[in-house]
Coordinates of C-alpha atoms in Angstrom, one line a residue:
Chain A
X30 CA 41.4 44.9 140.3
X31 CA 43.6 46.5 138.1
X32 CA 42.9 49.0 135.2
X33 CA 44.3 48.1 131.8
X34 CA 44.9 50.1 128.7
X35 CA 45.2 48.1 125.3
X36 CA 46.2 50.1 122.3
X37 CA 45.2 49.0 119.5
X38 CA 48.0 49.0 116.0
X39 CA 46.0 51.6 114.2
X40 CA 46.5 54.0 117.9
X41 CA 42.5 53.5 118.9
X42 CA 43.0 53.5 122.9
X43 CA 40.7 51.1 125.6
X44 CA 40.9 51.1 129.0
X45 CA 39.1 48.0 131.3
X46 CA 38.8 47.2 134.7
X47 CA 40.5 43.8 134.9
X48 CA 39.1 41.1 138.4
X49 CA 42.4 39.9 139.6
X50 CA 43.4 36.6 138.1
X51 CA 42.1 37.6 135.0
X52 CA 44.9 37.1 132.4
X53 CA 44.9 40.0 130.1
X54 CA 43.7 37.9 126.9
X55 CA 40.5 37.3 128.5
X56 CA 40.2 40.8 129.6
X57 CA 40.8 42.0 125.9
X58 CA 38.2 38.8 124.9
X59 CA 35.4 40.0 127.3
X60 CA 35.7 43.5 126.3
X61 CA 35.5 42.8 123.0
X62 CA 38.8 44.8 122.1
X63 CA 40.2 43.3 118.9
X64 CA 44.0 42.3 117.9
X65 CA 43.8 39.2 120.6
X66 CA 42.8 36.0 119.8
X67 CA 43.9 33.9 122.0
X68 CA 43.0 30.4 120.3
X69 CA 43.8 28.1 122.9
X70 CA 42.0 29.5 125.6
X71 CA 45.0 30.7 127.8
X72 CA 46.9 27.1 127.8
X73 CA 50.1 28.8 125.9
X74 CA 50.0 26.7 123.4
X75 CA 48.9 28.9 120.5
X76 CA 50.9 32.2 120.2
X77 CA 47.5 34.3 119.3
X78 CA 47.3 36.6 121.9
X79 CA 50.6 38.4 121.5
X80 CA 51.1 41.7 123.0
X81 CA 53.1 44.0 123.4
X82 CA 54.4 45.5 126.9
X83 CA 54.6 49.3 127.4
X84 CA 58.5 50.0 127.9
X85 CA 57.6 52.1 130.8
X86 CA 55.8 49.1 132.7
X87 CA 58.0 45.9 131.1
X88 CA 59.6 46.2 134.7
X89 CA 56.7 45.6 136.9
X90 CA 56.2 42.2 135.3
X91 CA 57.7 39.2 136.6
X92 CA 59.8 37.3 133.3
X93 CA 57.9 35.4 131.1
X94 CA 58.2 31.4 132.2
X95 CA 60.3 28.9 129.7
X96 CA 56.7 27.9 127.9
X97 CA 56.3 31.4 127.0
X98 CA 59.8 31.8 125.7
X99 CA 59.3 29.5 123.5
X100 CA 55.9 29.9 122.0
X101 CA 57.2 33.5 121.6
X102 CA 59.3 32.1 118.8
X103 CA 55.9 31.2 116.7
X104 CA 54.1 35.0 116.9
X105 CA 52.9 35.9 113.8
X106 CA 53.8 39.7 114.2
X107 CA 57.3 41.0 114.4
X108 CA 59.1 39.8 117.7
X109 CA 60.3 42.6 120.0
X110 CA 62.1 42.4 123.5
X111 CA 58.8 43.7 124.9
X112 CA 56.8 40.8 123.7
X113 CA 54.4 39.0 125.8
X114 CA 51.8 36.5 125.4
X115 CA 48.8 38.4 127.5
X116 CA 47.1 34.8 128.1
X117 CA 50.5 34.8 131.0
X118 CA 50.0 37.9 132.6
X119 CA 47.3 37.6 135.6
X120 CA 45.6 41.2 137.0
X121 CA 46.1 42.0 140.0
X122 CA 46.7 45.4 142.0
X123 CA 50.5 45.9 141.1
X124 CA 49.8 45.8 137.3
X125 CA 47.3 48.8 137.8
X126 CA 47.7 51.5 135.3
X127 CA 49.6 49.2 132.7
X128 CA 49.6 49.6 128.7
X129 CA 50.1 46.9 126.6
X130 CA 50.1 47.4 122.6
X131 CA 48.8 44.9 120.2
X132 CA 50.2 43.9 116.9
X133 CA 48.7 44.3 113.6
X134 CA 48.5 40.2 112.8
X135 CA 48.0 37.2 115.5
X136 CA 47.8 34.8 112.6
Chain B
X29 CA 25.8 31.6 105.1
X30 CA 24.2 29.4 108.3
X31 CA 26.9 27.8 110.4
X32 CA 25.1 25.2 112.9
X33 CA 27.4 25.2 115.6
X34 CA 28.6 27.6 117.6
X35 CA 31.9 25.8 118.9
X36 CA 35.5 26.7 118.0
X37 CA 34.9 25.4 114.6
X38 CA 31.5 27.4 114.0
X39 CA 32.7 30.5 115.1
X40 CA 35.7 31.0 113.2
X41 CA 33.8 29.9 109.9
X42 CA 31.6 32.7 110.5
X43 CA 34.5 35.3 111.0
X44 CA 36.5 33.3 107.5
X45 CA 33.5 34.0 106.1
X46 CA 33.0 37.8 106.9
X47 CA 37.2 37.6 106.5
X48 CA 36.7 35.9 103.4
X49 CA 34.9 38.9 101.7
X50 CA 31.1 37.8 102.4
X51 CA 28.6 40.8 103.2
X52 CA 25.4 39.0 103.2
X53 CA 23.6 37.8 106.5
X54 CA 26.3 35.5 109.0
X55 CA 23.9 33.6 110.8
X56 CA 25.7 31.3 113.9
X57 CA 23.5 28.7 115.8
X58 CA 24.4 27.1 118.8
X59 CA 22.1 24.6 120.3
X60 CA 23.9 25.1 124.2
X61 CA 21.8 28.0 126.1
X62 CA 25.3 30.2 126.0
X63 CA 27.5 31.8 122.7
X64 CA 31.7 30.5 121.8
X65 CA 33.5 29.4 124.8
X66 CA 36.8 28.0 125.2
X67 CA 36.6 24.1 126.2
X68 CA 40.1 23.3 127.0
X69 CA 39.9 24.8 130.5
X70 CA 36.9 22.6 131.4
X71 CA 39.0 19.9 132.2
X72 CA 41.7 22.1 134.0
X73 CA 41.5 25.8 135.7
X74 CA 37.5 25.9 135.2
X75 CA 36.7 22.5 136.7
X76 CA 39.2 23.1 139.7
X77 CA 36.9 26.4 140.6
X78 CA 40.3 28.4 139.7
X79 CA 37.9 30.2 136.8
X80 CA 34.4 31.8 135.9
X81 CA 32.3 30.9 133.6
X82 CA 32.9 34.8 132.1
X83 CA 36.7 34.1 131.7
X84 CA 36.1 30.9 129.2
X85 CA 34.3 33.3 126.4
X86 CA 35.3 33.3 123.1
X87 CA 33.7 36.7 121.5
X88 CA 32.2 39.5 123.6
X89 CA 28.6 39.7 122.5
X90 CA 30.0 43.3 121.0
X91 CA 32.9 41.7 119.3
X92 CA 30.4 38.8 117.0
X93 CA 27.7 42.5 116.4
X94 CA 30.8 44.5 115.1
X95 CA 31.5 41.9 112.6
X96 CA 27.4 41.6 111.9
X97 CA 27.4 37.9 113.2
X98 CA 24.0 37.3 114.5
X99 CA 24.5 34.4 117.1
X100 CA 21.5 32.4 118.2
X101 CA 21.6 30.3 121.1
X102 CA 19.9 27.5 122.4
X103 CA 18.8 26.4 118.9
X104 CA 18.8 22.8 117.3
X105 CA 18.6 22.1 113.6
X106 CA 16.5 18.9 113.2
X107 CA 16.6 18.7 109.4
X108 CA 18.4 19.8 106.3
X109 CA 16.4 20.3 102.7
X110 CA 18.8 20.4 100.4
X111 CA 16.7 21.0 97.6
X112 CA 15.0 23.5 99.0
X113 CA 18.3 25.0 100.4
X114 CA 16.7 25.6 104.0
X115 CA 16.9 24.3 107.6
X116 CA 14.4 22.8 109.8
X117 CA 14.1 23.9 113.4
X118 CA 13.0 22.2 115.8
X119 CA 10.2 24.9 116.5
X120 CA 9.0 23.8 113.2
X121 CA 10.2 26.9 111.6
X122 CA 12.1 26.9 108.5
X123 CA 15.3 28.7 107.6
X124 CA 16.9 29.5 104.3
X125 CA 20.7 29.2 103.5
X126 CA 22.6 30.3 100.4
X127 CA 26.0 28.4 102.3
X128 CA 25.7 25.7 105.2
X129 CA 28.8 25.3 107.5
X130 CA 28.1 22.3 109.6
X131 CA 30.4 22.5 113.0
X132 CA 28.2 20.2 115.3
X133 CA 31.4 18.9 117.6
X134 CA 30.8 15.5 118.7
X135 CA 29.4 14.0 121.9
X136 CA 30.8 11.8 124.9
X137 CA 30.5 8.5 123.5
X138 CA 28.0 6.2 126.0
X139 CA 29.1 3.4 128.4
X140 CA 27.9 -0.1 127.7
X141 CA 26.4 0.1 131.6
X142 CA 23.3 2.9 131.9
X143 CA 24.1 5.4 134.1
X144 CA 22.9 8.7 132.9
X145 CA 20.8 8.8 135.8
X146 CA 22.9 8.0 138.6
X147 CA 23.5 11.4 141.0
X148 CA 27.3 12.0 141.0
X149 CA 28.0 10.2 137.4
X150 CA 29.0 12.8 134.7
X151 CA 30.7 13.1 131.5
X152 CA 32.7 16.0 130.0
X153 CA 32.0 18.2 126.9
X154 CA 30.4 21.1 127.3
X155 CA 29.9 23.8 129.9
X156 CA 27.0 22.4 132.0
X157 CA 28.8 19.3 131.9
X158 CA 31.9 20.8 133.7
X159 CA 29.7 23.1 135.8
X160 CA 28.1 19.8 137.3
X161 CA 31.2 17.9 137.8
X162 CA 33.4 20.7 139.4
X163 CA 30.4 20.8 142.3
X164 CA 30.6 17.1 142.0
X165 CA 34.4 16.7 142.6
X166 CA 34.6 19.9 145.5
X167 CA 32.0 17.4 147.4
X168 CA 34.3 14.6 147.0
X169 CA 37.0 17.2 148.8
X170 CA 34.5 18.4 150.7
X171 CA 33.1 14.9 152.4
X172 CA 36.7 12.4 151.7
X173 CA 34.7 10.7 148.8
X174 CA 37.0 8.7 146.1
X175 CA 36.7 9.7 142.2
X176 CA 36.7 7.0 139.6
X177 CA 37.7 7.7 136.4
X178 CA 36.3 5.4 133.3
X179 CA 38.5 6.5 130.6
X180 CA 42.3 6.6 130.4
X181 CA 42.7 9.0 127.9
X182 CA 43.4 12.4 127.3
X183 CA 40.0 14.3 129.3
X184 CA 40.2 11.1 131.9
X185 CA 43.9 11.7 132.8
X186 CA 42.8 15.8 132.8
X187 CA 40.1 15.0 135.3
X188 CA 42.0 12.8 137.4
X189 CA 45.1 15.4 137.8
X190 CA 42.4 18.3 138.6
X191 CA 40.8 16.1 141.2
X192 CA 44.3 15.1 142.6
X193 CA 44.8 19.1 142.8
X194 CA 41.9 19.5 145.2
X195 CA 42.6 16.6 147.1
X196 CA 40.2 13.9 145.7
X197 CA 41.4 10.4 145.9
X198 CA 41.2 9.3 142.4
X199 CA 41.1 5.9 140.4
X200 CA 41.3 5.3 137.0
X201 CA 40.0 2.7 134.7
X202 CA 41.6 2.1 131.7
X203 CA 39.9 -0.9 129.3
X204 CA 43.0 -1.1 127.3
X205 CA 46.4 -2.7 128.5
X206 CA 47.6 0.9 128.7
X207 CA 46.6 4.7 129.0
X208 CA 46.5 7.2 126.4
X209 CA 46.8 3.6 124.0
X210 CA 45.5 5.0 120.7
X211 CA 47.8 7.6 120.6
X212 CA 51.0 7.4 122.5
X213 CA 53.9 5.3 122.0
X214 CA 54.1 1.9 124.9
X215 CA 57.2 4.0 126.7
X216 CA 55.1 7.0 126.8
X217 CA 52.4 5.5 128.0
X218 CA 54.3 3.9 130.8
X219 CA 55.6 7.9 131.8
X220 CA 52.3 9.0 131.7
X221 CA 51.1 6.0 134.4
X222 CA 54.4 6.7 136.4
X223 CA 53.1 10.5 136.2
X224 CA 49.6 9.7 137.8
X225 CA 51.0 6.9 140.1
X226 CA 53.4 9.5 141.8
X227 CA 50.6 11.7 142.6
X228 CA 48.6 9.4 144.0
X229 CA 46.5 7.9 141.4
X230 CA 45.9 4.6 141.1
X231 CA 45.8 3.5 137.7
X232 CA 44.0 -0.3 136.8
X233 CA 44.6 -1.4 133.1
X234 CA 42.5 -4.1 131.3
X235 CA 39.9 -3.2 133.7
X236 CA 36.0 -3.5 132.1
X237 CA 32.9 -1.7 133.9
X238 CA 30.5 -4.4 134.8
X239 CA 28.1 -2.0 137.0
X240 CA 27.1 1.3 138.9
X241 CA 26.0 0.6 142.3
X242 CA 23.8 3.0 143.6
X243 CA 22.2 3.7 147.6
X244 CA 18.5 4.1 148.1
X245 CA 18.2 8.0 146.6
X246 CA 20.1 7.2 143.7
X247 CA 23.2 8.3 144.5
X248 CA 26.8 6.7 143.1
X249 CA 28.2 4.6 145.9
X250 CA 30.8 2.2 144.2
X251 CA 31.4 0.7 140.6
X252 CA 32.0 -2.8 139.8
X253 CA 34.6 -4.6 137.5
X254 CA 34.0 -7.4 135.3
X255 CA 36.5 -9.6 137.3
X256 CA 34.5 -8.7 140.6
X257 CA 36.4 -6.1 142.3
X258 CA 34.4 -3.2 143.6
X259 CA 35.4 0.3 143.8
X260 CA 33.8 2.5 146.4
X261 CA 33.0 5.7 144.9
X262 CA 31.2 9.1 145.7
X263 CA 31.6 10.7 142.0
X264 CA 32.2 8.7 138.8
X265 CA 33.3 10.3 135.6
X266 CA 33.7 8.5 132.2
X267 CA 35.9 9.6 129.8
X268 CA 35.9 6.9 126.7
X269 CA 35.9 8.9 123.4
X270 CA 33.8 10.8 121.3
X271 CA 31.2 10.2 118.4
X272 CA 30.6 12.8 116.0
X273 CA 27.5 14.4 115.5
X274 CA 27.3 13.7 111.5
X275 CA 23.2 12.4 112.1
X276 CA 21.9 15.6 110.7
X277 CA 24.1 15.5 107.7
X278 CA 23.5 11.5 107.2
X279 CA 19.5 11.9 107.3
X280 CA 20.0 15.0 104.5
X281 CA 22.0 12.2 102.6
X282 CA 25.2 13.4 102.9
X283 CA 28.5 11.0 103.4
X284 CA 29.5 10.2 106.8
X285 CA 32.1 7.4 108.1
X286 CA 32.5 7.8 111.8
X287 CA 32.1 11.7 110.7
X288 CA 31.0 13.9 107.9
X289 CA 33.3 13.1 105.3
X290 CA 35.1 16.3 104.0
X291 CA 38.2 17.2 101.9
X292 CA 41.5 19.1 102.5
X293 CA 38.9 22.3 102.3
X294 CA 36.3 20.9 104.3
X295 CA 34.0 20.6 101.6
X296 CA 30.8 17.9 100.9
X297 CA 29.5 16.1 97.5
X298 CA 27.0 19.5 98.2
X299 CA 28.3 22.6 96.6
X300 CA 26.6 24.5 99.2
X301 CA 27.8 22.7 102.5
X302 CA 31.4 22.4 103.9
X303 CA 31.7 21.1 107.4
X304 CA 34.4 21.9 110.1
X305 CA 35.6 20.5 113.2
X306 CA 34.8 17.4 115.8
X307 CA 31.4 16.5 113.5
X308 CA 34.2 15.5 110.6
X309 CA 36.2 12.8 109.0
X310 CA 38.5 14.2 106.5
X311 CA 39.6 12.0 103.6
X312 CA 43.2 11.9 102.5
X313 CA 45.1 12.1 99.4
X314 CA 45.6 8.0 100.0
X315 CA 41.9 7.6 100.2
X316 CA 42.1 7.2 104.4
X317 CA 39.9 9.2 106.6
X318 CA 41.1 10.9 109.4
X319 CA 39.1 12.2 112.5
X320 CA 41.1 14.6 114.8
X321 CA 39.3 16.6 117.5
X322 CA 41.6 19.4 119.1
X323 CA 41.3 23.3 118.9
X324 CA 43.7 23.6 116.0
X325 CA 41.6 20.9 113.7
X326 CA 38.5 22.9 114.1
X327 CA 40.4 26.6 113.7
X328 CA 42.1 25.6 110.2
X329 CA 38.9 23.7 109.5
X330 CA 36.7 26.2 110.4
X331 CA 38.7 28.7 108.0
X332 CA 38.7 26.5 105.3
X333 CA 34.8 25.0 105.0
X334 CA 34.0 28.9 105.3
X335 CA 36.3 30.0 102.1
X336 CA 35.2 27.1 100.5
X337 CA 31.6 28.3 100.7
X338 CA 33.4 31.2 98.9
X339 CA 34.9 29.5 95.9
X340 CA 38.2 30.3 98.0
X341 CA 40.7 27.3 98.5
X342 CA 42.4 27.0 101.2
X343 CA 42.9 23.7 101.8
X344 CA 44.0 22.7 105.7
X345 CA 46.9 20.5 105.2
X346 CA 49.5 21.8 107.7
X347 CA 50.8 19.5 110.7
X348 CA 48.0 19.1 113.3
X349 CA 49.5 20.1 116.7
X350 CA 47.8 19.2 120.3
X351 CA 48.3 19.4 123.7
X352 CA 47.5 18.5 127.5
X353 CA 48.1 19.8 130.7
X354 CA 48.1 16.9 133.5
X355 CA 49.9 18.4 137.1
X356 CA 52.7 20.6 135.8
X357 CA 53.3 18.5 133.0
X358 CA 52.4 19.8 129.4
X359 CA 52.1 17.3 126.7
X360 CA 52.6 18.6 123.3
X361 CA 52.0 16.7 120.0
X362 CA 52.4 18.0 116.8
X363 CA 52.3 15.9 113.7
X364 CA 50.6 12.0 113.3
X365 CA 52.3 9.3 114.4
X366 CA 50.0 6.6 113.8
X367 CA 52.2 4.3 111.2
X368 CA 55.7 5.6 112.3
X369 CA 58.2 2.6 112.6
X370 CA 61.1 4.3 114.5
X371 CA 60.5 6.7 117.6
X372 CA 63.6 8.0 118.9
X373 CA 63.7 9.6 122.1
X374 CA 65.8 12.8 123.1
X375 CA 66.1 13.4 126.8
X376 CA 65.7 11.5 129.4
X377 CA 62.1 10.2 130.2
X378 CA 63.4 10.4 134.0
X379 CA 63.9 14.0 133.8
X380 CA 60.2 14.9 133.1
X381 CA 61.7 16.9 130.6
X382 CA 62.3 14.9 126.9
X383 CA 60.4 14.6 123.0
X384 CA 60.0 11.8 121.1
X385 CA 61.0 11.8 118.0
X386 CA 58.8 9.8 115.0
X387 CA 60.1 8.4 112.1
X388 CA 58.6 6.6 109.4
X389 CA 60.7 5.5 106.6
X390 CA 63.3 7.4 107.7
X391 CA 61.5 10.4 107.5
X392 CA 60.4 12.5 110.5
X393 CA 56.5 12.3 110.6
X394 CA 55.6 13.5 114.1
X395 CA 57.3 14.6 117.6
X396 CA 55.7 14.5 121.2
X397 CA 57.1 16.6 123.9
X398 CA 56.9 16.8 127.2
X399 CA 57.9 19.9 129.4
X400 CA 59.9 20.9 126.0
X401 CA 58.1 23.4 124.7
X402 CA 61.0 25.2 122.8
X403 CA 62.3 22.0 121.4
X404 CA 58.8 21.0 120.2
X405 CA 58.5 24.1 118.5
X406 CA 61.2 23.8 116.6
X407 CA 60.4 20.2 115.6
X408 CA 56.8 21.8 114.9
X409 CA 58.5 24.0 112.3
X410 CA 61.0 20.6 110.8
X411 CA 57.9 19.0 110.2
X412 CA 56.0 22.5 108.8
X413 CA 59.1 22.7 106.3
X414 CA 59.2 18.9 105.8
X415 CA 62.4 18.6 107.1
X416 CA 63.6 15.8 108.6
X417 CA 66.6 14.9 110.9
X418 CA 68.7 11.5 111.1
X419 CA 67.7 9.2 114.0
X420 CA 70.9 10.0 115.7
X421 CA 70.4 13.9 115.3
X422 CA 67.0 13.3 117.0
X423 CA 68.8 11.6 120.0
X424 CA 71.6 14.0 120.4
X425 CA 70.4 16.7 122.4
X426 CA 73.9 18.6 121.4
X427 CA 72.7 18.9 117.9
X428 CA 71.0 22.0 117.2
X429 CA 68.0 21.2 115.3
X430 CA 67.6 24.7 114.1
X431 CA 70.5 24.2 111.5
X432 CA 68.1 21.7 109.9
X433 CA 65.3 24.5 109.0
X434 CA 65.4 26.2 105.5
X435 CA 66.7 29.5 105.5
X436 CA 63.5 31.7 105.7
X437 CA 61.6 30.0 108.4
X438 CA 64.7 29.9 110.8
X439 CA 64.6 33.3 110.5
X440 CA 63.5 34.9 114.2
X441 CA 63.7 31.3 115.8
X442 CA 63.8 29.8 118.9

């Protein structure tokens, strides 16, 4: 389990208790927290589900994969160093406590 | 505004529509006992037993209330009044609609052999569907049981890699003279049998289902081929297309051709229905019609039947993109290439790594990629800006394709 914060772009704060395995798009998706989309279902193949990554806790995740990389390239939002797409990052104990910030467009 | 159909296409209508400026009632009906879910893991993660059934949901129940969706579930439409402007359920109550979105997916077209009640013979679509086979191929693990696959395309060839992942031993029964036939090129066809023959698979082309052989309880035990040859098998899975559900709109008199025809904005010869998704055939500015069922058809089609209910146009016209996951390869395919007259590959098909790039005319009509992703999006975007590269700039992976973009939309690239 790990507990998750998403911030929303207009500052409005939730915090859910992510099974491990979950990526983070479905844990924003079940919880009903909007700014993720997350089209495709978690294949990486849309860009919808953009997020992004604290500074403080861009360390504790492992890089994004080459699939990633390049799908990062089509987010509708602005592109920062700490982007992500969330439908990559799985929950599990070591992301406990993390903060991820969503952008004001996914499409 | 009803939308029947709560799938990928139904569900983003009613958010277009509520996007789109509507403040009357959103009314979403699925017939399946359960609200949106994503289908592309059905195949994959969720049919492995790698997912829940919770992780595959679209919209938290909250998420659909906040946007005053009502979703009802478990619902079938039987009829459509279009005088009357209301819909018959199959309760025999009657609903009213100012705006009808019809998103009623399609269905696993049938084998020629009946088989629907053979234990351990499924199909794939929906959610019960996978729920039933993922217990059907962990026995097949579980007890050494072969798989057999009717179908070599692209949920066949899904199955069959998920199956190989827990262990299954897996055949696969292709009618044609090649997989994946209708829609990739001879050489990629080839790769993709090379792909399932290094894991194990054995792949029979040309191969026609004469029967289901069955023991005493009713249970699968082998299939027959036409030319005699049987194959033991303790599940067996057909994967041979899909037929859309257009009946609902044919009995109300609306046009249908393998679909319900639509235009660029999803919209019928009725002012006040558009239809989105699977259920359509969407005729072209040359008078063709074109079926496509992926995610992205029934997204931009979903957007655009809803507007159009509207008076908004926003006509879906962009390049149709598509992909599959089979083993650690991911197929990407963005554009048509049905009619190209040139394909011109860039990589090397041995490195598992490689795009194909199709031409017609000259001019750069659609690019499938394999394990490319970064490459294909960038192609994505040459065909999103109508640009085209020269057969030899396609083969040269030294060029950089980038250079080839306009201005604006290189801007942030790859």
């Amino acid at each position: 389990m790990a507990h998750i914060t998403y911030v929303a772009a207009g500052g409005q704060s939730t915090t859910v208790d992510l099974p491990d395995g979950w990526s983070l798009m479905q844990g924003a998706v079940a919880n009903g927290i909007e700014g993720i989309v997350g089209e495709c279902g978690g294949s990486c193949a849309c860009a919808t589900c953009h997020c992004y990554v604290d500074e403080a806790d861009l360390g504790r995740l492992p890089a994004p994969a080459e699939g990633e990389l390049a799908m990062l390239a089509n987010v509708a939002a602005e592109r920062r160093p700490t982007s992500r797409l969330s439908c990559q990052i799985k929950a599990s104990p070591a992301l406990e406590g993390l903060t991820l910030h969503l952008p004001d467009t996914q499409e | 505004m009803v939308v029947v159909g709560a799938g990928q296409a139904g569900l983003q209508a009613a958010e277009a529509l509520r996007a789109g400026g509507w403040t009357g009632p959103v009314l979403l009906l699925g017939e399946e006992p359960v609200g949106p879910y994503h289908r592309p893991p059905l195949s994959k993660a969720f049919l492995a037993g790698r997912m829940e059934t919770a992780q595959l949901a679209m919209r938290a129940p909250e998420a659909l209330a906040r946007k005053q969706i009502a979703l009802r579930t478990g619902v079938r439409v039987v009829a459509i009044d279009r005088a009357a402007r209301e819909l018959g359920l199959t309760d025999g109550s009657r609903l009213p609609y100012e705006g009808l979105v019809l998103a009623t997916g399609a269905r696993a077209r049938a084998l020629p052999i009946d088989a629907s009640d053979v234990r351990g013979f499924f199909i794939l679509r929906s959610l019960a569907d996978a729920t039933a086979l993922s217990a059907g191929l962990a026995a097949c693990a579980r007890e050494g049981r072969p798989l057999v696959v009717i179908g070599g395309g692209f949920i066949g060839l899904e199955v069959a890699a998920t199956a190989r992942g827990l262990g299954v031993e897996v055949t696969v029964l292709e009618a044609a003279p090649r997989l994946l036939a209708r829609v990739l090129t001879p050489a990629l066809s080839e790769w993709f049998e090379g792909l399932h023959r290094s894991h194990g698979v054995t792949v029979l082309t040309n191969a026609q289902v004469a029967g289901l052989d069955t023991d005493a309880s009713g249970n699968a035990t082998a299939l027959t081929l036409s030319d005699g040859r049987r194959l033991p098998a303790g599940a067996v899975v057909a994967g041979v297309g899909a037929v859309a559900n257009d009946e609902l709109a044919r009995e109300a008199g609306l046009e249908c051709d393998r679909g319900i025809v639509v235009d660029d904005c999803g919209r019928t010869a009725d002012p006040h229905i558009t239809a989105a998704g699977d259920c359509t055939a969407r005729r072209r500015a040359d008078g063709s019609l074109l079926r496509l069922e992926s995610v992205n058809n029934a997204t931009e089609q979903g957007r655009a039947a809803a507007l159009a209910l509207l008076g908004q146009e926003r006509p879906f016209r962009s390049t149709p993109w598509f992909w599959s996951d089979q083993y650690d390869r991911k197929l990407q395919m963005a554009g048509l290439s049905a009619g190209a007259d040139e394909h011109v590959l860039r990589g090397r098909l041995e490195d598992g790594s490689f795009s194909v790039f199709h031409l017609r005319g000259g001019h750069l009509v659609a690019v499938d990629s394999v394990n490319a992703p970064r490459e294909h999006l960038l192609a994505r975007r040459l065909l999103d800006a109508g640009a085209s590269p020269m057969p030899a700039q396609c083969a040269d992976t030294g060029f950089d394709l980038a250079t080839l973009l306009p201005a604006a939309s290189s801007a942030g690239g790859a």
